[in-house]
mmCIF file of C-alpha atoms in Angstrom:
data_model
loop_
_atom_site.group_PDB
_atom_site.id
_atom_site.type_symbol
_atom_site.label_atom_id
_atom_site.label_comp_id
_atom_site.label_asym_id
_atom_site.label_seq_id
_atom_site.Cartn_x
_atom_site.Cartn_y
_atom_site.Cartn_z
ATOM 1 C CA UNK A 28 75.901 -48.026 4.064
ATOM 2 C CA UNK A 29 77.215 -44.522 3.179
ATOM 3 C CA UNK A 30 75.231 -44.506 0.056
ATOM 4 C CA UNK A 31 72.032 -45.368 2.009
ATOM 5 C CA UNK A 32 72.595 -42.548 4.386
ATOM 6 C CA UNK A 33 73.216 -40.124 1.490
ATOM 7 C CA UNK A 34 70.057 -41.307 -0.145
ATOM 8 C CA UNK A 35 67.912 -40.915 2.910
ATOM 9 C CA UNK A 36 69.396 -37.421 3.444
ATOM 10 C CA UNK A 37 68.600 -36.344 -0.133
ATOM 11 C CA UNK A 38 65.143 -37.858 0.277
ATOM 12 C CA UNK A 39 64.464 -35.797 3.342
ATOM 13 C CA UNK A 40 65.821 -32.600 1.751
ATOM 14 C CA UNK A 41 63.443 -33.126 -1.240
ATOM 15 C CA UNK A 42 60.455 -33.659 1.128
ATOM 16 C CA UNK A 43 61.424 -30.481 3.114
ATOM 17 C CA UNK A 44 61.827 -28.500 -0.137
ATOM 18 C CA UNK A 45 58.467 -29.825 -1.448
ATOM 19 C CA UNK A 46 56.712 -28.671 1.749
ATOM 20 C CA UNK A 47 58.349 -25.307 1.534
ATOM 21 C CA UNK A 48 57.481 -24.781 -2.076
ATOM 22 C CA UNK A 49 53.731 -25.914 -1.396
ATOM 23 C CA UNK A 50 53.552 -23.564 1.586
ATOM 24 C CA UNK A 51 54.951 -20.615 -0.568
ATOM 25 C CA UNK A 52 52.472 -21.412 -3.349
ATOM 26 C CA UNK A 53 49.591 -21.513 -0.834
ATOM 27 C CA UNK A 54 50.613 -18.025 0.619
ATOM 28 C CA UNK A 55 50.836 -16.562 -3.031
ATOM 29 C CA UNK A 56 47.446 -17.887 -3.897
ATOM 30 C CA UNK A 57 45.826 -16.771 -0.809
ATOM 31 C CA UNK A 58 47.294 -13.176 -1.361
ATOM 32 C CA UNK A 59 46.120 -13.083 -4.951
ATOM 33 C CA UNK A 60 42.631 -14.571 -4.205
ATOM 34 C CA UNK A 61 42.177 -12.153 -1.371
ATOM 35 C CA UNK A 62 43.215 -9.215 -3.494
ATOM 36 C CA UNK A 63 40.780 -10.316 -6.211
ATOM 37 C CA UNK A 64 38.015 -10.856 -3.738
ATOM 38 C CA UNK A 65 38.676 -7.441 -2.163
ATOM 39 C CA UNK A 66 38.619 -5.909 -5.564
ATOM 40 C CA UNK A 67 35.312 -7.521 -6.471
ATOM 41 C CA UNK A 68 33.680 -6.559 -3.231
ATOM 42 C CA UNK A 69 34.764 -2.907 -3.421
ATOM 43 C CA UNK A 70 33.701 -2.657 -7.058
ATOM 44 C CA UNK A 71 30.214 -3.866 -6.117
ATOM 45 C CA UNK A 72 29.860 -1.438 -3.397
ATOM 46 C CA UNK A 73 31.209 1.353 -5.479
ATOM 47 C CA UNK A 74 28.612 0.582 -8.125
ATOM 48 C CA UNK A 75 25.831 0.458 -5.543
ATOM 49 C CA UNK A 76 26.887 3.811 -4.143
ATOM 50 C CA UNK A 77 27.072 5.304 -7.634
ATOM 51 C CA UNK A 78 23.586 4.060 -8.489
ATOM 52 C CA UNK A 79 22.123 5.729 -5.280
ATOM 53 C CA UNK A 80 23.976 8.867 -5.829
ATOM 54 C CA UNK A 81 22.703 9.300 -9.260
ATOM 55 C CA UNK A 82 19.023 9.326 -8.459
ATOM 56 C CA UNK A 83 16.567 8.456 -5.734
ATOM 57 C CA UNK A 84 14.074 7.191 -8.295
ATOM 58 C CA UNK A 85 14.605 3.915 -10.171
ATOM 59 C CA UNK A 86 12.102 3.126 -12.900
ATOM 60 C CA UNK A 87 10.763 -0.494 -12.594
ATOM 61 C CA UNK A 88 8.899 -2.525 -15.350
ATOM 62 C CA UNK A 89 5.695 -0.997 -16.533
ATOM 63 C CA UNK A 90 2.662 -2.601 -18.005
ATOM 64 C CA UNK A 91 0.146 -1.122 -20.380
ATOM 65 C CA UNK A 92 -3.094 0.428 -19.033
ATOM 66 C CA UNK A 93 -4.867 0.373 -22.351
ATOM 67 C CA UNK A 94 -7.560 -1.937 -20.921
ATOM 68 C CA UNK A 95 -7.981 -0.011 -17.744
ATOM 69 C CA UNK A 96 -10.373 2.885 -18.446
ATOM 70 C CA UNK A 97 -10.053 6.238 -16.648
ATOM 71 C CA UNK A 98 -13.335 5.613 -15.042
ATOM 72 C CA UNK A 99 -11.971 2.547 -13.041
ATOM 73 C CA UNK A 100 -12.157 2.989 -9.309
ATOM 74 C CA UNK A 101 -10.763 1.265 -6.352
ATOM 75 C CA UNK A 102 -7.287 0.961 -8.103
ATOM 76 C CA UNK A 103 -4.748 -0.696 -5.798
ATOM 77 C CA UNK A 104 -1.358 -2.124 -6.043
ATOM 78 C CA UNK A 105 -0.411 -5.136 -3.947
ATOM 79 C CA UNK A 106 1.985 -5.064 -0.926
ATOM 80 C CA UNK A 107 4.605 -7.120 -2.926
ATOM 81 C CA UNK A 108 4.082 -5.049 -6.181
ATOM 82 C CA UNK A 109 3.030 -8.301 -8.045
ATOM 83 C CA UNK A 110 -0.621 -7.303 -8.770
ATOM 84 C CA UNK A 111 -2.985 -4.331 -9.806
ATOM 85 C CA UNK A 112 -6.615 -4.631 -9.002
ATOM 86 C CA UNK A 113 -9.480 -2.229 -10.052
ATOM 87 C CA UNK A 114 -13.255 -2.147 -10.216
ATOM 88 C CA UNK A 115 -14.825 -1.151 -13.673
ATOM 89 C CA UNK A 116 -18.449 -1.416 -14.744
ATOM 90 C CA UNK A 117 -19.180 -3.298 -11.453
ATOM 91 C CA UNK A 118 -16.560 -6.060 -12.088
ATOM 92 C CA UNK A 119 -13.138 -6.562 -10.488
ATOM 93 C CA UNK A 120 -10.118 -7.005 -12.603
ATOM 94 C CA UNK A 121 -6.932 -8.498 -11.332
ATOM 95 C CA UNK A 122 -3.683 -7.935 -13.521
ATOM 96 C CA UNK A 123 -0.222 -9.075 -12.959
ATOM 97 C CA UNK A 124 2.091 -6.174 -13.033
ATOM 98 C CA UNK A 125 5.228 -7.770 -14.431
ATOM 99 C CA UNK A 126 3.441 -9.462 -17.467
ATOM 100 C CA UNK A 127 0.285 -7.342 -18.000
ATOM 101 C CA UNK A 128 -1.629 -10.660 -17.815
ATOM 102 C CA UNK A 129 -5.225 -10.578 -16.746
ATOM 103 C CA UNK A 130 -5.312 -13.097 -13.879
ATOM 104 C CA UNK A 131 -9.046 -12.841 -12.935
ATOM 105 C CA UNK A 132 -12.337 -10.945 -13.761
ATOM 106 C CA UNK A 133 -14.874 -11.208 -11.013
ATOM 107 C CA UNK A 134 -18.598 -10.599 -11.655
ATOM 108 C CA UNK A 135 -21.853 -10.817 -9.570
ATOM 109 C CA UNK A 136 -25.420 -10.725 -10.782
ATOM 110 C CA UNK A 137 -26.338 -7.429 -9.120
ATOM 111 C CA UNK A 138 -22.878 -5.846 -9.636
ATOM 112 C CA UNK A 139 -19.953 -5.447 -7.261
ATOM 113 C CA UNK A 140 -20.121 -2.058 -5.461
ATOM 114 C CA UNK A 141 -16.907 -1.885 -3.540
ATOM 115 C CA UNK A 142 -13.619 -3.773 -3.486
ATOM 116 C CA UNK A 143 -10.599 -3.538 -1.109
ATOM 117 C CA UNK A 144 -7.199 -5.207 -1.750
ATOM 118 C CA UNK A 145 -5.712 -6.105 1.690
ATOM 119 C CA UNK A 146 -2.658 -4.151 2.685
ATOM 120 C CA UNK A 147 -0.780 -7.230 3.812
ATOM 121 C CA UNK A 148 -2.095 -10.124 1.747
ATOM 122 C CA UNK A 149 -3.057 -10.763 -1.854
ATOM 123 C CA UNK A 150 -6.661 -11.190 -1.061
ATOM 124 C CA UNK A 151 -9.443 -8.916 -2.354
ATOM 125 C CA UNK A 152 -12.466 -8.306 -0.237
ATOM 126 C CA UNK A 153 -15.601 -7.162 -2.123
ATOM 127 C CA UNK A 154 -19.246 -6.158 -1.419
ATOM 128 C CA UNK A 155 -22.551 -6.257 -3.177
ATOM 129 C CA UNK A 156 -26.276 -6.425 -2.346
ATOM 130 C CA UNK A 157 -28.532 -9.049 -3.885
ATOM 131 C CA UNK A 158 -32.124 -9.911 -2.812
ATOM 132 C CA UNK A 159 -31.995 -7.500 0.120
ATOM 133 C CA UNK A 160 -28.814 -9.240 1.576
ATOM 134 C CA UNK A 161 -25.421 -7.709 1.749
ATOM 135 C CA UNK A 162 -22.799 -10.130 0.592
ATOM 136 C CA UNK A 163 -19.139 -10.008 1.671
ATOM 137 C CA UNK A 164 -16.828 -12.225 -0.328
ATOM 138 C CA UNK A 165 -13.034 -12.618 -0.756
ATOM 139 C CA UNK A 166 -10.932 -13.612 -3.725
ATOM 140 C CA UNK A 167 -7.421 -15.139 -3.013
ATOM 141 C CA UNK A 168 -5.196 -14.045 -5.929
ATOM 142 C CA UNK A 169 -2.546 -16.644 -5.146
ATOM 143 C CA UNK A 170 -4.826 -19.831 -5.071
ATOM 144 C CA UNK A 171 -7.584 -18.391 -7.215
ATOM 145 C CA UNK A 172 -10.394 -19.195 -4.561
ATOM 146 C CA UNK A 173 -13.549 -17.138 -3.968
ATOM 147 C CA UNK A 174 -15.040 -17.514 -0.465
ATOM 148 C CA UNK A 175 -18.203 -16.203 1.011
ATOM 149 C CA UNK A 176 -17.425 -14.581 4.353
ATOM 150 C CA UNK A 177 -20.639 -13.119 5.428
ATOM 151 C CA UNK A 178 -24.269 -12.644 4.152
ATOM 152 C CA UNK A 179 -26.956 -10.695 6.210
ATOM 153 C CA UNK A 180 -30.211 -8.981 5.609
ATOM 154 C CA UNK A 181 -30.302 -5.300 4.991
ATOM 155 C CA UNK A 182 -33.375 -2.931 4.407
ATOM 156 C CA UNK A 183 -34.881 -2.573 1.008
ATOM 157 C CA UNK A 184 -33.541 0.172 -1.231
ATOM 158 C CA UNK A 185 -30.301 0.173 0.594
ATOM 159 C CA UNK A 186 -27.012 1.057 -1.310
ATOM 160 C CA UNK A 187 -23.472 0.578 -0.181
ATOM 161 C CA UNK A 188 -22.003 4.095 0.386
ATOM 162 C CA UNK A 189 -18.514 3.265 1.627
ATOM 163 C CA UNK A 190 -16.409 0.583 3.326
ATOM 164 C CA UNK A 191 -13.304 0.603 5.443
ATOM 165 C CA UNK A 192 -11.151 -2.136 6.873
ATOM 166 C CA UNK A 193 -8.324 -2.656 9.433
ATOM 167 C CA UNK A 194 -5.509 -5.085 8.762
ATOM 168 C CA UNK A 195 -4.504 -5.032 12.381
ATOM 169 C CA UNK A 196 -7.949 -5.679 13.949
ATOM 170 C CA UNK A 197 -9.779 -7.420 11.028
ATOM 171 C CA UNK A 198 -12.713 -5.022 11.539
ATOM 172 C CA UNK A 199 -14.825 -4.188 8.586
ATOM 173 C CA UNK A 200 -17.250 -1.072 8.772
ATOM 174 C CA UNK A 201 -19.931 -0.725 6.067
ATOM 175 C CA UNK A 202 -21.964 2.367 5.601
ATOM 176 C CA UNK A 203 -25.263 1.901 3.949
ATOM 177 C CA UNK A 204 -27.606 4.454 2.735
ATOM 178 C CA UNK A 205 -31.400 3.566 2.697
ATOM 179 C CA UNK A 206 -33.668 5.706 0.637
ATOM 180 C CA UNK A 207 -37.231 6.097 1.965
ATOM 181 C CA UNK A 208 -39.375 8.535 -0.110
ATOM 182 C CA UNK A 209 -37.379 11.726 -0.133
ATOM 183 C CA UNK A 210 -35.389 10.814 2.949
ATOM 184 C CA UNK A 211 -31.889 9.222 3.144
ATOM 185 C CA UNK A 212 -31.006 7.250 6.185
ATOM 186 C CA UNK A 213 -27.454 6.152 6.977
ATOM 187 C CA UNK A 214 -26.688 3.110 8.975
ATOM 188 C CA UNK A 215 -23.254 1.570 9.852
ATOM 189 C CA UNK A 216 -22.658 -2.099 10.059
ATOM 190 C CA UNK A 217 -19.425 -3.558 11.398
ATOM 191 C CA UNK A 218 -18.216 -7.095 11.066
ATOM 192 C CA UNK A 219 -15.568 -8.376 13.372
ATOM 193 C CA UNK A 220 -13.072 -11.430 13.125
ATOM 194 C CA UNK A 221 -15.751 -13.754 14.417
ATOM 195 C CA UNK A 222 -18.095 -12.638 11.630
ATOM 196 C CA UNK A 223 -20.728 -11.208 14.090
ATOM 197 C CA UNK A 224 -22.530 -8.170 12.659
ATOM 198 C CA UNK A 225 -23.693 -5.142 14.571
ATOM 199 C CA UNK A 226 -25.742 -2.260 13.462
ATOM 200 C CA UNK A 227 -25.076 1.376 14.412
ATOM 201 C CA UNK A 228 -27.463 4.263 13.922
ATOM 202 C CA UNK A 229 -25.370 7.446 13.910
ATOM 203 C CA UNK A 230 -28.371 9.735 13.916
ATOM 204 C CA UNK A 231 -27.106 11.822 10.845
ATOM 205 C CA UNK A 232 -25.544 11.404 7.477
ATOM 206 C CA UNK A 233 -22.223 9.635 7.354
ATOM 207 C CA UNK A 234 -19.717 11.050 4.703
ATOM 208 C CA UNK A 235 -16.206 10.122 4.100
ATOM 209 C CA UNK A 236 -15.833 7.341 6.751
ATOM 210 C CA UNK A 237 -12.487 6.217 8.048
ATOM 211 C CA UNK A 238 -11.540 3.413 10.503
ATOM 212 C CA UNK A 239 -8.379 3.611 12.649
ATOM 213 C CA UNK A 240 -5.690 0.980 12.229
ATOM 214 C CA UNK A 241 -5.433 -0.333 15.824
ATOM 215 C CA UNK A 242 -8.656 0.448 17.603
ATOM 216 C CA UNK A 243 -12.408 0.684 17.093
ATOM 217 C CA UNK A 244 -12.210 4.308 16.519
ATOM 218 C CA UNK A 245 -14.390 5.308 13.565
ATOM 219 C CA UNK A 246 -14.316 8.801 12.096
ATOM 220 C CA UNK A 247 -16.712 10.310 9.747
ATOM 221 C CA UNK A 248 -18.156 13.662 8.528
ATOM 222 C CA UNK A 249 -21.918 14.737 8.363
ATOM 223 C CA UNK A 250 -23.289 16.906 5.649
ATOM 224 C CA UNK A 251 -22.164 19.978 7.219
ATOM 225 C CA UNK A 252 -18.460 18.759 7.170
ATOM 226 C CA UNK A 253 -18.349 18.361 10.930
ATOM 227 C CA UNK A 254 -15.855 15.631 12.265
ATOM 228 C CA UNK A 255 -16.932 12.946 14.552
ATOM 229 C CA UNK A 256 -15.189 10.112 16.389
ATOM 230 C CA UNK A 257 -17.177 7.387 18.216
ATOM 231 C CA UNK A 258 -20.211 9.458 17.110
ATOM 232 C CA UNK A 259 -19.011 12.388 19.129
ATOM 233 C CA UNK A 260 -18.269 15.751 17.613
ATOM 234 C CA UNK A 261 -14.595 16.800 17.778
ATOM 235 C CA UNK A 262 -14.395 20.120 19.232
ATOM 236 C CA UNK A 263 -12.187 22.922 17.646
ATOM 237 C CA UNK A 264 -12.590 21.903 14.072
ATOM 238 C CA UNK A 265 -15.186 23.273 11.499
ATOM 239 C CA UNK A 266 -15.705 22.439 7.866
ATOM 240 C CA UNK A 267 -13.177 19.871 7.231
ATOM 241 C CA UNK A 268 -12.596 16.809 4.993
ATOM 242 C CA UNK A 269 -10.868 13.635 6.139
ATOM 243 C CA UNK A 270 -7.878 12.653 3.819
ATOM 244 C CA UNK A 271 -6.469 9.733 5.838
ATOM 245 C CA UNK A 272 -4.688 8.218 8.869
ATOM 246 C CA UNK A 273 -1.178 6.955 9.769
ATOM 247 C CA UNK A 274 0.123 3.872 11.537
ATOM 248 C CA UNK A 275 -0.186 5.707 14.884
ATOM 249 C CA UNK A 276 -3.985 6.294 14.425
ATOM 250 C CA UNK A 277 -3.639 9.954 13.864
ATOM 251 C CA UNK A 278 -6.260 11.206 11.537
ATOM 252 C CA UNK A 279 -5.538 14.053 9.057
ATOM 253 C CA UNK A 280 -8.278 16.300 7.730
ATOM 254 C CA UNK A 281 -7.967 19.340 5.644
ATOM 255 C CA UNK A 282 -9.763 22.726 6.321
ATOM 256 C CA UNK A 283 -12.274 23.704 3.772
ATOM 257 C CA UNK A 284 -12.107 27.296 4.698
ATOM 258 C CA UNK A 285 -8.212 27.728 4.857
ATOM 259 C CA UNK A 286 -6.625 25.553 2.080
ATOM 260 C CA UNK A 287 -3.248 25.651 4.030
ATOM 261 C CA UNK A 288 -4.369 23.980 7.263
ATOM 262 C CA UNK A 289 -4.280 20.435 7.981
ATOM 263 C CA UNK A 290 -5.794 19.173 11.269
ATOM 264 C CA UNK A 291 -4.249 16.204 13.002
ATOM 265 C CA UNK A 292 -6.724 14.387 15.562
ATOM 266 C CA UNK A 293 -6.513 11.322 17.730
ATOM 267 C CA UNK A 294 -9.756 9.976 19.221
ATOM 268 C CA UNK A 295 -11.844 12.995 20.154
ATOM 269 C CA UNK A 296 -8.824 15.461 20.564
ATOM 270 C CA UNK A 297 -7.226 17.971 18.096
ATOM 271 C CA UNK A 298 -3.512 17.285 18.775
ATOM 272 C CA UNK A 299 -1.799 19.615 16.225
ATOM 273 C CA UNK A 300 -2.169 21.637 13.083
ATOM 274 C CA UNK A 301 -0.119 21.462 10.147
ATOM 275 C CA UNK A 302 0.331 24.238 7.427
ATOM 276 C CA UNK A 303 1.122 23.565 3.821
ATOM 277 C CA UNK A 304 3.583 25.979 2.184
ATOM 278 C CA UNK A 305 2.635 25.144 -1.436
ATOM 279 C CA UNK A 306 -1.172 25.288 -1.925
ATOM 280 C CA UNK A 307 -1.048 24.039 -5.479
ATOM 281 C CA UNK A 308 -1.770 20.449 -4.619
ATOM 282 C CA UNK A 309 -3.769 18.265 -6.851
ATOM 283 C CA UNK A 310 -4.922 15.721 -4.196
ATOM 284 C CA UNK A 311 -4.163 13.655 -1.178
ATOM 285 C CA UNK A 312 -3.448 9.866 -0.656
ATOM 286 C CA UNK A 313 -3.321 7.465 2.216
ATOM 287 C CA UNK A 314 -2.314 3.877 2.578
ATOM 288 C CA UNK A 315 -3.238 3.912 6.256
ATOM 289 C CA UNK A 316 0.438 4.020 7.245
ATOM 290 C CA UNK A 317 1.170 7.466 6.017
ATOM 291 C CA UNK A 318 -0.776 10.419 4.536
ATOM 292 C CA UNK A 319 0.565 12.191 1.418
ATOM 293 C CA UNK A 320 -0.010 15.515 -0.346
ATOM 294 C CA UNK A 321 0.196 15.083 -4.111
ATOM 295 C CA UNK A 322 1.651 17.910 -6.304
ATOM 296 C CA UNK A 323 2.195 17.878 -10.093
ATOM 297 C CA UNK A 324 5.863 16.869 -9.794
ATOM 298 C CA UNK A 325 6.491 15.854 -6.085
ATOM 299 C CA UNK A 326 4.825 14.161 -3.199
ATOM 300 C CA UNK A 327 5.116 15.175 0.442
ATOM 301 C CA UNK A 328 4.683 12.619 3.247
ATOM 302 C CA UNK A 329 2.813 14.515 6.022
ATOM 303 C CA UNK A 330 3.947 12.078 8.617
ATOM 304 C CA UNK A 331 7.727 12.506 8.397
ATOM 305 C CA UNK A 332 8.102 15.449 5.853
ATOM 306 C CA UNK A 333 9.913 13.243 3.300
ATOM 307 C CA UNK A 334 9.636 14.339 -0.331
ATOM 308 C CA UNK A 335 9.577 12.354 -3.642
ATOM 309 C CA UNK A 336 10.219 14.344 -6.878
ATOM 310 C CA UNK A 337 9.065 13.029 -10.210
ATOM 311 C CA UNK A 338 8.576 14.137 -13.905
ATOM 312 C CA UNK A 339 5.631 16.428 -14.112
ATOM 313 C CA UNK A 340 4.506 14.571 -17.307
ATOM 314 C CA UNK A 341 3.427 11.702 -14.963
ATOM 315 C CA UNK A 342 0.216 11.525 -13.108
ATOM 316 C CA UNK A 343 0.098 9.893 -9.823
ATOM 317 C CA UNK A 344 -1.995 6.634 -9.395
ATOM 318 C CA UNK A 345 -1.158 4.982 -6.154
ATOM 319 C CA UNK A 346 1.436 3.114 -4.108
ATOM 320 C CA UNK A 347 2.389 -0.553 -3.639
ATOM 321 C CA UNK A 348 4.937 -2.159 -1.374
ATOM 322 C CA UNK A 349 8.278 -0.526 -2.560
ATOM 323 C CA UNK A 350 6.911 1.295 -5.690
ATOM 324 C CA UNK A 351 4.941 4.407 -6.466
ATOM 325 C CA UNK A 352 2.832 4.077 -9.641
ATOM 326 C CA UNK A 353 2.103 6.806 -12.196
ATOM 327 C CA UNK A 354 0.457 7.015 -15.536
ATOM 328 C CA UNK A 355 2.530 8.538 -18.405
ATOM 329 C CA UNK A 356 1.104 10.376 -21.456
ATOM 330 C CA UNK A 357 0.553 7.121 -23.231
ATOM 331 C CA UNK A 358 -1.616 5.793 -20.421
ATOM 332 C CA UNK A 359 1.032 3.314 -19.384
ATOM 333 C CA UNK A 360 1.666 2.573 -15.703
ATOM 334 C CA UNK A 361 5.179 3.648 -14.679
ATOM 335 C CA UNK A 362 6.646 2.519 -11.350
ATOM 336 C CA UNK A 363 9.273 4.362 -9.390
ATOM 337 C CA UNK A 364 11.135 3.021 -6.466
ATOM 338 C CA UNK A 365 9.685 4.588 -3.238
ATOM 339 C CA UNK A 366 11.884 6.769 -1.149
ATOM 340 C CA UNK A 367 9.075 8.097 1.234
#
């Protein structure tokens, strides 16, 4: 009996000690793992901070532009930075940025006159005239399908002068120029989401047309560089050139008489005037969200005054979703992470 009691007591002691040792081991492991985890997290944050502190420009993979001639127009980069599209010799080329692979070449009998890569989808709209009909088609890059969106009759000897499109309203405005003898007559057609077409006679030449993002407001210049909205002359502005609009439908136009002045208008009102301190700009760019002044080694966002510096050996080409694209001295495309 005594031996049995001693044996049971020893057994209980061993169980208690085992539990104590296990608990201690758990605490030690927990502390060690927590310390290691904290070290890893802290290390990653430190690396990220170091990367950001070194430079605001991060080079991304480039692809050769040897097959993209300097004469190419309508060069665009997709919102997800996957594709580059351009129009050359009346044909559309679609290239995959990461691989330099030619995804598609689109041709039409009469030649494509205008192409637009949508700002929020990998879909290209393109336009041409065949047999006195204006054709509007789309190419979906993701599934490879071409679809006819609209076909309608236009006067003979018509030519597509310009096109603009709004992602928000899905409106398309097309400026056609008809040549009749020595006269040139401009007509504007607009196509809505229901694919209904309406023709507008502005009464004078239409140059450098721009459609607002969120409304029916259409801006254009005449041959004397007067600015119109809704076919009404905007007062207080003379001799200007439209350069773009922002996400709030403010339209920016530069003065042709004073290189430092930028007019900002909304509907038929001049709302403010901006002045450029550096007049050595090489051009302007808009993605219909912001308007940019391009210099040889930096870019200024006119909508928020943000600045992006870059190597002056690069030549600005355009913007995608997160990247700004340039050509280097070897005619390769170089992408830099956007900070503006």
